[in-house]
Amino acid sequence: MTTYILRHGQTDYSKRYLVNGDPAQPIHLTKEGRQSLSLGWSTLPLHAVRTWLTSEFPRSQQTASLLMGVPTEDLVIDPRLNELDYGEFEGRPFLEYAVWLDGHGSGERPTGGTESQRDGIRRMLAGVLAAVERPGPRVLVGHGLLASVLLWHQSRSPKEVMPLFFPEAPYVEPIAVPDDKLPDWITALMSDLDKDVPEGRADRGGADIFRIGEGSAVATVDSVSHSPDQKDLPDA
């Protein structure tokens, strides 16, 4: 059997690169986000899917429900698949959180938050692994950070160390992982998380400007329109 893991469709927050880690916020798909679900209709074995799983967030449940074509009560909702808790950065531009993360590292919790980046990734991976216990094929609709971590792992080079930032995951593009490979993926990623947590750049004074690839955005964003001179983000 296979688990198909995908990021929800576009929202007004993700379009403007504002972060949202609070499932109580009523953030839903944009018109473009709803239209993009045609990609899922053409790439997922919709008639064969036996289990649909999502986080507690409205946007992921809406994505799954529209793909399913049935009411959301048929969804399996797993809080472990929730987006990262951004604490004091809730609702603010991702750039602000990225600068903080670059300075403090992946093992520290932001003020008002309940978890570090590493804590959040570990939680999400546990939710993915638990999905295998349910009938397959299965579709799991999650968030940007989870999809980005899995895409990074899928294309990583030997001995590559888990980065602080990941390339942004596309919307509604399934990552298909067979049941015989998924536990190995999770084991390898959990092992990465068990290694020493990279330190941040706080001791460097914050004078540096870091860029990621042209036009690319770091992951963990649920995904403020930036003017051309505002696209400086911490090094990936």
Short mmCIF file of N, CA and C in Angstrom, two decimals, residues 22-182:
data_model
loop_
_atom_site.label_atom_id
_atom_site.label_comp_id
_atom_site.label_asym_id
_atom_site.label_seq_id
_atom_site.Cartn_x
_atom_site.Cartn_y
_atom_site.Cartn_z
N ASP A 22 -1.93 28.27 14.72
CA ASP A 22 -3.06 28.17 15.64
C ASP A 22 -4.27 27.66 14.86
N PRO A 23 -4.70 26.41 15.10
CA PRO A 23 -5.82 25.85 14.34
C PRO A 23 -7.15 26.53 14.61
N ALA A 24 -7.23 27.37 15.65
CA ALA A 24 -8.49 28.06 15.94
C ALA A 24 -8.74 29.23 14.99
N GLN A 25 -7.72 29.64 14.24
CA GLN A 25 -7.88 30.72 13.29
C GLN A 25 -8.63 30.22 12.05
N PRO A 26 -9.70 30.91 11.63
CA PRO A 26 -10.52 30.44 10.50
C PRO A 26 -9.91 30.78 9.15
N ILE A 27 -8.81 30.13 8.82
CA ILE A 27 -8.11 30.41 7.57
C ILE A 27 -8.44 29.31 6.56
N HIS A 28 -9.03 29.72 5.44
CA HIS A 28 -9.48 28.76 4.43
C HIS A 28 -8.78 29.00 3.09
N LEU A 29 -9.06 28.15 2.14
CA LEU A 29 -8.41 28.24 0.84
C LEU A 29 -8.90 29.45 0.04
N THR A 30 -8.01 30.01 -0.74
CA THR A 30 -8.38 31.06 -1.68
C THR A 30 -9.05 30.41 -2.90
N LYS A 31 -9.57 31.25 -3.79
CA LYS A 31 -10.13 30.73 -5.03
C LYS A 31 -9.08 29.95 -5.81
N GLU A 32 -7.86 30.49 -5.86
CA GLU A 32 -6.77 29.80 -6.54
C GLU A 32 -6.45 28.48 -5.84
N GLY A 33 -6.53 28.50 -4.51
CA GLY A 33 -6.27 27.28 -3.76
C GLY A 33 -7.28 26.19 -4.07
N ARG A 34 -8.53 26.57 -4.19
CA ARG A 34 -9.56 25.59 -4.53
C ARG A 34 -9.37 25.07 -5.95
N GLN A 35 -9.02 25.98 -6.86
CA GLN A 35 -8.82 25.57 -8.25
C GLN A 35 -7.63 24.62 -8.40
N SER A 36 -6.62 24.80 -7.55
CA SER A 36 -5.42 23.96 -7.66
C SER A 36 -5.67 22.51 -7.28
N LEU A 37 -6.83 22.24 -6.68
CA LEU A 37 -7.13 20.87 -6.29
C LEU A 37 -7.31 19.96 -7.50
N SER A 38 -7.46 20.54 -8.68
CA SER A 38 -7.54 19.72 -9.88
C SER A 38 -6.28 18.89 -10.06
N LEU A 39 -5.15 19.38 -9.53
CA LEU A 39 -3.92 18.61 -9.59
C LEU A 39 -4.06 17.32 -8.79
N GLY A 40 -4.67 17.44 -7.59
CA GLY A 40 -4.88 16.24 -6.79
C GLY A 40 -5.84 15.27 -7.44
N TRP A 41 -6.87 15.81 -8.10
CA TRP A 41 -7.84 14.93 -8.76
C TRP A 41 -7.19 14.11 -9.86
N SER A 42 -6.14 14.68 -10.47
CA SER A 42 -5.50 13.97 -11.58
C SER A 42 -4.32 13.10 -11.16
N THR A 43 -3.84 13.26 -9.93
CA THR A 43 -2.65 12.51 -9.50
C THR A 43 -2.90 11.53 -8.37
N LEU A 44 -4.05 11.62 -7.72
CA LEU A 44 -4.36 10.71 -6.62
C LEU A 44 -5.32 9.61 -7.08
N PRO A 45 -5.17 8.39 -6.56
CA PRO A 45 -6.11 7.31 -6.89
C PRO A 45 -7.38 7.46 -6.06
N LEU A 46 -8.17 8.50 -6.35
CA LEU A 46 -9.26 8.90 -5.48
C LEU A 46 -10.26 7.78 -5.20
N HIS A 47 -10.56 6.97 -6.18
CA HIS A 47 -11.57 5.93 -6.00
C HIS A 47 -11.04 4.76 -5.15
N ALA A 48 -9.73 4.67 -5.02
CA ALA A 48 -9.14 3.57 -4.26
C ALA A 48 -8.77 3.94 -2.83
N VAL A 49 -8.74 5.24 -2.53
CA VAL A 49 -8.30 5.69 -1.20
C VAL A 49 -9.27 5.18 -0.13
N ARG A 50 -8.71 4.59 0.92
CA ARG A 50 -9.53 4.05 2.00
C ARG A 50 -9.47 4.91 3.27
N THR A 51 -8.41 5.69 3.44
CA THR A 51 -8.27 6.52 4.63
C THR A 51 -7.80 7.91 4.25
N TRP A 52 -8.49 8.91 4.78
CA TRP A 52 -8.11 10.31 4.60
C TRP A 52 -7.75 10.88 5.96
N LEU A 53 -6.58 11.50 6.07
CA LEU A 53 -6.12 12.07 7.33
C LEU A 53 -5.73 13.52 7.15
N THR A 54 -6.01 14.35 8.16
CA THR A 54 -5.60 15.75 8.13
C THR A 54 -5.22 16.20 9.54
N SER A 55 -4.73 17.43 9.57
CA SER A 55 -4.47 18.09 10.85
C SER A 55 -5.77 18.69 11.37
N GLU A 56 -5.68 19.46 12.45
CA GLU A 56 -6.85 20.13 13.02
C GLU A 56 -7.15 21.45 12.30
N PHE A 57 -6.35 21.84 11.35
CA PHE A 57 -6.49 23.16 10.72
C PHE A 57 -7.57 23.16 9.64
N PRO A 58 -8.38 24.24 9.60
CA PRO A 58 -9.45 24.32 8.60
C PRO A 58 -8.97 24.15 7.17
N ARG A 59 -7.82 24.70 6.83
CA ARG A 59 -7.35 24.64 5.44
C ARG A 59 -6.99 23.23 5.00
N SER A 60 -6.45 22.44 5.91
CA SER A 60 -6.12 21.07 5.53
C SER A 60 -7.38 20.22 5.44
N GLN A 61 -8.31 20.46 6.35
CA GLN A 61 -9.57 19.71 6.30
C GLN A 61 -10.38 20.09 5.06
N GLN A 62 -10.36 21.39 4.70
CA GLN A 62 -11.07 21.82 3.50
C GLN A 62 -10.44 21.19 2.26
N THR A 63 -9.14 21.16 2.21
CA THR A 63 -8.46 20.54 1.07
C THR A 63 -8.85 19.08 0.92
N ALA A 64 -8.79 18.36 2.03
CA ALA A 64 -9.14 16.93 1.98
C ALA A 64 -10.60 16.73 1.62
N SER A 65 -11.48 17.52 2.22
CA SER A 65 -12.90 17.36 1.97
C SER A 65 -13.25 17.60 0.50
N LEU A 66 -12.65 18.63 -0.10
CA LEU A 66 -12.91 18.93 -1.50
C LEU A 66 -12.34 17.85 -2.42
N LEU A 67 -11.23 17.29 -2.04
CA LEU A 67 -10.67 16.20 -2.83
C LEU A 67 -11.54 14.94 -2.72
N MET A 68 -12.04 14.71 -1.51
CA MET A 68 -12.87 13.54 -1.26
C MET A 68 -14.24 13.66 -1.92
N GLY A 69 -14.79 14.88 -1.85
CA GLY A 69 -16.15 15.08 -2.32
C GLY A 69 -17.20 14.61 -1.35
N VAL A 70 -16.80 14.45 -0.09
CA VAL A 70 -17.73 13.99 0.95
C VAL A 70 -17.54 14.85 2.19
N PRO A 71 -18.48 14.82 3.16
CA PRO A 71 -18.37 15.65 4.36
C PRO A 71 -17.13 15.35 5.19
N THR A 72 -16.67 16.35 5.93
CA THR A 72 -15.44 16.22 6.70
C THR A 72 -15.54 15.24 7.86
N GLU A 73 -16.75 14.81 8.24
CA GLU A 73 -16.81 13.86 9.35
C GLU A 73 -16.17 12.52 9.00
N ASP A 74 -15.95 12.28 7.71
CA ASP A 74 -15.28 11.05 7.29
C ASP A 74 -13.77 11.17 7.35
N LEU A 75 -13.26 12.30 7.75
CA LEU A 75 -11.82 12.50 7.86
C LEU A 75 -11.31 11.99 9.20
N VAL A 76 -10.09 11.48 9.20
CA VAL A 76 -9.38 11.17 10.45
C VAL A 76 -8.54 12.39 10.78
N ILE A 77 -8.83 13.03 11.90
CA ILE A 77 -8.12 14.25 12.29
C ILE A 77 -7.09 13.92 13.36
N ASP A 78 -5.83 14.17 13.04
CA ASP A 78 -4.73 13.84 13.95
C ASP A 78 -3.96 15.12 14.30
N PRO A 79 -4.03 15.57 15.56
CA PRO A 79 -3.31 16.80 15.96
C PRO A 79 -1.81 16.73 15.74
N ARG A 80 -1.27 15.53 15.66
CA ARG A 80 0.17 15.41 15.42
C ARG A 80 0.58 15.96 14.06
N LEU A 81 -0.39 16.09 13.16
CA LEU A 81 -0.10 16.60 11.83
C LEU A 81 -0.22 18.12 11.74
N ASN A 82 -0.52 18.76 12.87
CA ASN A 82 -0.68 20.22 12.89
C ASN A 82 0.59 20.94 12.45
N GLU A 83 0.40 22.17 11.95
CA GLU A 83 1.53 23.02 11.61
C GLU A 83 2.28 23.40 12.88
N LEU A 84 3.49 23.89 12.72
CA LEU A 84 4.33 24.30 13.84
C LEU A 84 3.67 25.41 14.64
N ASP A 85 3.83 25.37 15.97
CA ASP A 85 3.36 26.43 16.84
C ASP A 85 4.39 27.55 16.82
N TYR A 86 4.03 28.69 16.22
CA TYR A 86 4.98 29.80 16.05
C TYR A 86 5.03 30.76 17.22
N GLY A 87 4.22 30.53 18.26
CA GLY A 87 4.27 31.38 19.44
C GLY A 87 4.02 32.84 19.13
N GLU A 88 4.92 33.71 19.58
CA GLU A 88 4.74 35.16 19.43
C GLU A 88 4.72 35.61 17.97
N PHE A 89 5.11 34.75 17.06
CA PHE A 89 5.14 35.13 15.65
C PHE A 89 3.82 34.83 14.92
N GLU A 90 2.86 34.29 15.63
CA GLU A 90 1.57 33.96 15.03
C GLU A 90 0.99 35.15 14.26
N GLY A 91 0.65 34.90 12.99
CA GLY A 91 0.04 35.91 12.15
C GLY A 91 1.00 36.94 11.57
N ARG A 92 2.27 36.82 11.89
CA ARG A 92 3.26 37.79 11.41
C ARG A 92 4.01 37.26 10.19
N PRO A 93 4.74 38.11 9.46
CA PRO A 93 5.48 37.64 8.28
C PRO A 93 6.47 36.54 8.63
N PHE A 94 6.54 35.55 7.77
CA PHE A 94 7.49 34.46 8.01
C PHE A 94 8.92 34.96 8.15
N LEU A 95 9.24 36.02 7.43
CA LEU A 95 10.59 36.57 7.50
C LEU A 95 11.01 36.86 8.93
N GLU A 96 10.06 37.37 9.75
CA GLU A 96 10.40 37.68 11.15
C GLU A 96 10.75 36.42 11.92
N TYR A 97 9.95 35.37 11.72
CA TYR A 97 10.25 34.11 12.39
C TYR A 97 11.57 33.52 11.88
N ALA A 98 11.81 33.63 10.57
CA ALA A 98 13.02 33.07 9.98
C ALA A 98 14.27 33.71 10.56
N VAL A 99 14.24 35.03 10.75
CA VAL A 99 15.39 35.72 11.34
C VAL A 99 15.60 35.26 12.77
N TRP A 100 14.49 35.10 13.51
CA TRP A 100 14.60 34.60 14.89
C TRP A 100 15.17 33.18 14.89
N LEU A 101 14.67 32.32 14.02
CA LEU A 101 15.13 30.94 13.96
C LEU A 101 16.60 30.87 13.59
N ASP A 102 17.01 31.70 12.67
CA ASP A 102 18.40 31.73 12.25
C ASP A 102 19.31 32.13 13.40
N GLY A 103 18.79 32.97 14.29
CA GLY A 103 19.59 33.43 15.42
C GLY A 103 19.58 32.51 16.62
N HIS A 104 18.52 31.69 16.76
CA HIS A 104 18.37 30.88 17.96
C HIS A 104 18.53 29.37 17.71
N GLY A 105 18.33 28.94 16.53
CA GLY A 105 18.49 27.52 16.22
C GLY A 105 17.21 26.73 16.35
N SER A 106 17.24 25.51 15.84
CA SER A 106 16.04 24.68 15.74
C SER A 106 15.60 24.04 17.04
N GLY A 107 16.42 24.13 18.08
CA GLY A 107 16.07 23.49 19.33
C GLY A 107 15.43 24.40 20.35
N GLU A 108 15.23 25.66 20.01
CA GLU A 108 14.67 26.63 20.97
C GLU A 108 13.24 26.99 20.62
N ARG A 109 12.41 27.15 21.65
CA ARG A 109 11.02 27.53 21.44
C ARG A 109 10.88 29.05 21.41
N PRO A 110 10.07 29.58 20.49
CA PRO A 110 9.83 31.02 20.51
C PRO A 110 8.95 31.38 21.71
N THR A 111 9.03 32.59 22.16
CA THR A 111 8.21 33.05 23.28
C THR A 111 6.74 32.79 22.97
N GLY A 112 6.05 32.20 23.94
CA GLY A 112 4.64 31.90 23.76
C GLY A 112 4.36 30.62 23.02
N GLY A 113 5.39 29.97 22.50
CA GLY A 113 5.23 28.72 21.77
C GLY A 113 5.35 27.51 22.66
N THR A 114 4.84 26.39 22.19
CA THR A 114 4.88 25.15 22.96
C THR A 114 5.95 24.18 22.47
N GLU A 115 6.62 24.52 21.37
CA GLU A 115 7.58 23.57 20.80
C GLU A 115 8.63 24.29 19.97
N SER A 116 9.78 23.65 19.85
CA SER A 116 10.82 24.12 18.95
C SER A 116 10.55 23.58 17.55
N GLN A 117 11.33 24.03 16.59
CA GLN A 117 11.16 23.48 15.24
C GLN A 117 11.39 21.97 15.24
N ARG A 118 12.42 21.54 15.94
CA ARG A 118 12.71 20.09 15.98
C ARG A 118 11.60 19.31 16.69
N ASP A 119 11.07 19.88 17.76
CA ASP A 119 9.95 19.24 18.44
C ASP A 119 8.78 19.06 17.49
N GLY A 120 8.50 20.12 16.72
CA GLY A 120 7.37 20.08 15.80
C GLY A 120 7.57 19.07 14.70
N ILE A 121 8.76 19.00 14.13
CA ILE A 121 9.04 18.02 13.08
C ILE A 121 8.89 16.61 13.63
N ARG A 122 9.40 16.38 14.81
CA ARG A 122 9.30 15.05 15.41
C ARG A 122 7.83 14.65 15.60
N ARG A 123 7.03 15.57 16.08
CA ARG A 123 5.60 15.31 16.26
C ARG A 123 4.92 14.95 14.95
N MET A 124 5.20 15.74 13.91
CA MET A 124 4.59 15.47 12.61
C MET A 124 4.99 14.11 12.06
N LEU A 125 6.26 13.76 12.19
CA LEU A 125 6.72 12.47 11.69
C LEU A 125 6.05 11.31 12.42
N ALA A 126 5.81 11.50 13.73
CA ALA A 126 5.11 10.46 14.48
C ALA A 126 3.69 10.29 13.94
N GLY A 127 3.06 11.39 13.55
CA GLY A 127 1.73 11.29 12.97
C GLY A 127 1.73 10.59 11.63
N VAL A 128 2.75 10.83 10.83
CA VAL A 128 2.86 10.16 9.53
C VAL A 128 3.04 8.66 9.72
N LEU A 129 3.91 8.29 10.64
CA LEU A 129 4.16 6.87 10.87
C LEU A 129 2.91 6.17 11.37
N ALA A 130 2.15 6.83 12.24
CA ALA A 130 0.93 6.23 12.77
C ALA A 130 -0.11 6.00 11.68
N ALA A 131 -0.04 6.77 10.62
CA ALA A 131 -1.02 6.63 9.53
C ALA A 131 -0.94 5.25 8.88
N VAL A 132 0.22 4.64 8.92
CA VAL A 132 0.40 3.33 8.28
C VAL A 132 -0.47 2.26 8.95
N GLU A 133 -0.86 2.50 10.19
CA GLU A 133 -1.71 1.53 10.89
C GLU A 133 -3.13 1.52 10.36
N ARG A 134 -3.49 2.51 9.55
CA ARG A 134 -4.85 2.60 9.00
C ARG A 134 -4.90 2.02 7.59
N PRO A 135 -6.08 1.60 7.17
CA PRO A 135 -6.21 0.97 5.86
C PRO A 135 -5.67 1.86 4.73
N GLY A 136 -5.01 1.25 3.79
CA GLY A 136 -4.49 1.96 2.64
C GLY A 136 -5.12 1.48 1.35
N PRO A 137 -4.88 2.24 0.31
CA PRO A 137 -4.11 3.48 0.20
C PRO A 137 -4.73 4.59 1.05
N ARG A 138 -3.88 5.52 1.46
CA ARG A 138 -4.32 6.60 2.34
C ARG A 138 -3.76 7.94 1.84
N VAL A 139 -4.51 9.02 2.08
CA VAL A 139 -4.07 10.37 1.73
C VAL A 139 -3.96 11.17 3.00
N LEU A 140 -2.84 11.84 3.18
CA LEU A 140 -2.57 12.65 4.37
C LEU A 140 -2.36 14.09 3.91
N VAL A 141 -3.25 14.98 4.34
CA VAL A 141 -3.13 16.40 3.99
C VAL A 141 -2.54 17.15 5.18
N GLY A 142 -1.32 17.63 5.01
CA GLY A 142 -0.63 18.33 6.09
C GLY A 142 -0.26 19.74 5.70
N HIS A 143 0.91 20.16 6.18
CA HIS A 143 1.32 21.55 6.03
C HIS A 143 2.71 21.66 5.41
N GLY A 144 3.14 22.90 5.18
CA GLY A 144 4.37 23.14 4.44
C GLY A 144 5.61 22.52 5.04
N LEU A 145 5.78 22.64 6.35
CA LEU A 145 7.01 22.12 6.96
C LEU A 145 7.12 20.61 6.79
N LEU A 146 6.06 19.89 7.05
CA LEU A 146 6.10 18.44 6.91
C LEU A 146 6.43 18.02 5.49
N ALA A 147 5.72 18.59 4.52
CA ALA A 147 5.97 18.23 3.13
C ALA A 147 7.40 18.59 2.71
N SER A 148 7.89 19.72 3.19
CA SER A 148 9.24 20.15 2.83
C SER A 148 10.30 19.21 3.39
N VAL A 149 10.12 18.78 4.62
CA VAL A 149 11.07 17.85 5.23
C VAL A 149 11.10 16.54 4.44
N LEU A 150 9.94 16.03 4.07
CA LEU A 150 9.89 14.77 3.33
C LEU A 150 10.49 14.92 1.93
N LEU A 151 10.23 16.04 1.26
CA LEU A 151 10.81 16.27 -0.06
C LEU A 151 12.33 16.39 0.03
N TRP A 152 12.79 17.07 1.08
CA TRP A 152 14.24 17.16 1.27
C TRP A 152 14.85 15.78 1.46
N HIS A 153 14.23 14.97 2.28
CA HIS A 153 14.76 13.63 2.53
C HIS A 153 14.75 12.79 1.25
N GLN A 154 13.71 12.94 0.46
CA GLN A 154 13.58 12.15 -0.77
C GLN A 154 14.74 12.42 -1.74
N SER A 155 15.25 13.65 -1.75
CA SER A 155 16.30 14.00 -2.71
C SER A 155 17.65 14.28 -2.06
N ARG A 156 17.77 13.99 -0.76
CA ARG A 156 19.01 14.31 -0.05
C ARG A 156 20.18 13.51 -0.61
N SER A 157 21.37 14.05 -0.46
CA SER A 157 22.58 13.34 -0.85
C SER A 157 23.12 12.58 0.35
N PRO A 158 23.93 11.56 0.13
CA PRO A 158 24.48 10.78 1.25
C PRO A 158 25.21 11.66 2.25
N LYS A 159 24.97 11.40 3.52
CA LYS A 159 25.60 12.11 4.62
C LYS A 159 25.20 13.58 4.72
N GLU A 160 24.19 13.99 3.98
CA GLU A 160 23.73 15.38 4.07
C GLU A 160 23.05 15.61 5.42
N VAL A 161 23.41 16.68 6.08
CA VAL A 161 22.87 17.01 7.40
C VAL A 161 21.55 17.76 7.25
N MET A 162 20.60 17.47 8.14
CA MET A 162 19.33 18.16 8.09
C MET A 162 19.54 19.66 8.25
N PRO A 163 19.01 20.46 7.33
CA PRO A 163 19.22 21.91 7.39
C PRO A 163 18.27 22.60 8.37
N LEU A 164 18.53 23.86 8.58
CA LEU A 164 17.64 24.67 9.42
C LEU A 164 16.42 25.12 8.62
N PHE A 165 16.63 25.39 7.34
CA PHE A 165 15.55 25.80 6.44
C PHE A 165 15.47 24.82 5.27
N PHE A 166 14.25 24.65 4.78
CA PHE A 166 13.99 23.71 3.69
C PHE A 166 13.35 24.45 2.52
N PRO A 167 13.55 23.96 1.29
CA PRO A 167 12.85 24.58 0.15
C PRO A 167 11.35 24.50 0.35
N GLU A 168 10.64 25.51 -0.10
CA GLU A 168 9.19 25.56 0.06
C GLU A 168 8.53 24.42 -0.70
N ALA A 169 7.59 23.76 -0.04
CA ALA A 169 6.85 22.67 -0.69
C ALA A 169 5.75 23.23 -1.55
N PRO A 170 5.50 22.64 -2.72
CA PRO A 170 4.39 23.10 -3.56
C PRO A 170 3.05 22.69 -2.96
N TYR A 171 2.01 23.36 -3.38
CA TYR A 171 0.66 23.01 -2.93
C TYR A 171 0.15 21.76 -3.65
N VAL A 172 -0.53 20.92 -2.93
CA VAL A 172 -1.34 19.83 -3.47
C VAL A 172 -0.58 18.94 -4.46
N GLU A 173 0.71 18.73 -4.22
CA GLU A 173 1.47 17.79 -5.03
C GLU A 173 1.81 16.59 -4.16
N PRO A 174 1.20 15.45 -4.40
CA PRO A 174 1.38 14.29 -3.52
C PRO A 174 2.81 13.73 -3.54
N ILE A 175 3.27 13.37 -2.36
CA ILE A 175 4.51 12.61 -2.22
C ILE A 175 4.08 11.18 -1.93
N ALA A 176 4.31 10.29 -2.85
CA ALA A 176 3.86 8.91 -2.70
C ALA A 176 4.96 8.07 -2.06
N VAL A 177 4.65 7.49 -0.90
CA VAL A 177 5.65 6.68 -0.19
C VAL A 177 5.06 5.30 0.08
N PRO A 178 5.62 4.25 -0.49
CA PRO A 178 5.13 2.89 -0.23
C PRO A 178 5.30 2.50 1.23
N ASP A 179 4.44 1.63 1.71
CA ASP A 179 4.46 1.21 3.11
C ASP A 179 5.78 0.58 3.51
N ASP A 180 6.47 -0.08 2.59
CA ASP A 180 7.73 -0.72 2.96
C ASP A 180 8.88 0.28 3.07
N LYS A 181 8.68 1.53 2.59
CA LYS A 181 9.73 2.54 2.68
C LYS A 181 9.45 3.60 3.74
N LEU A 182 8.17 3.81 4.04
CA LEU A 182 7.83 4.91 4.95
C LEU A 182 8.49 4.76 6.32
#
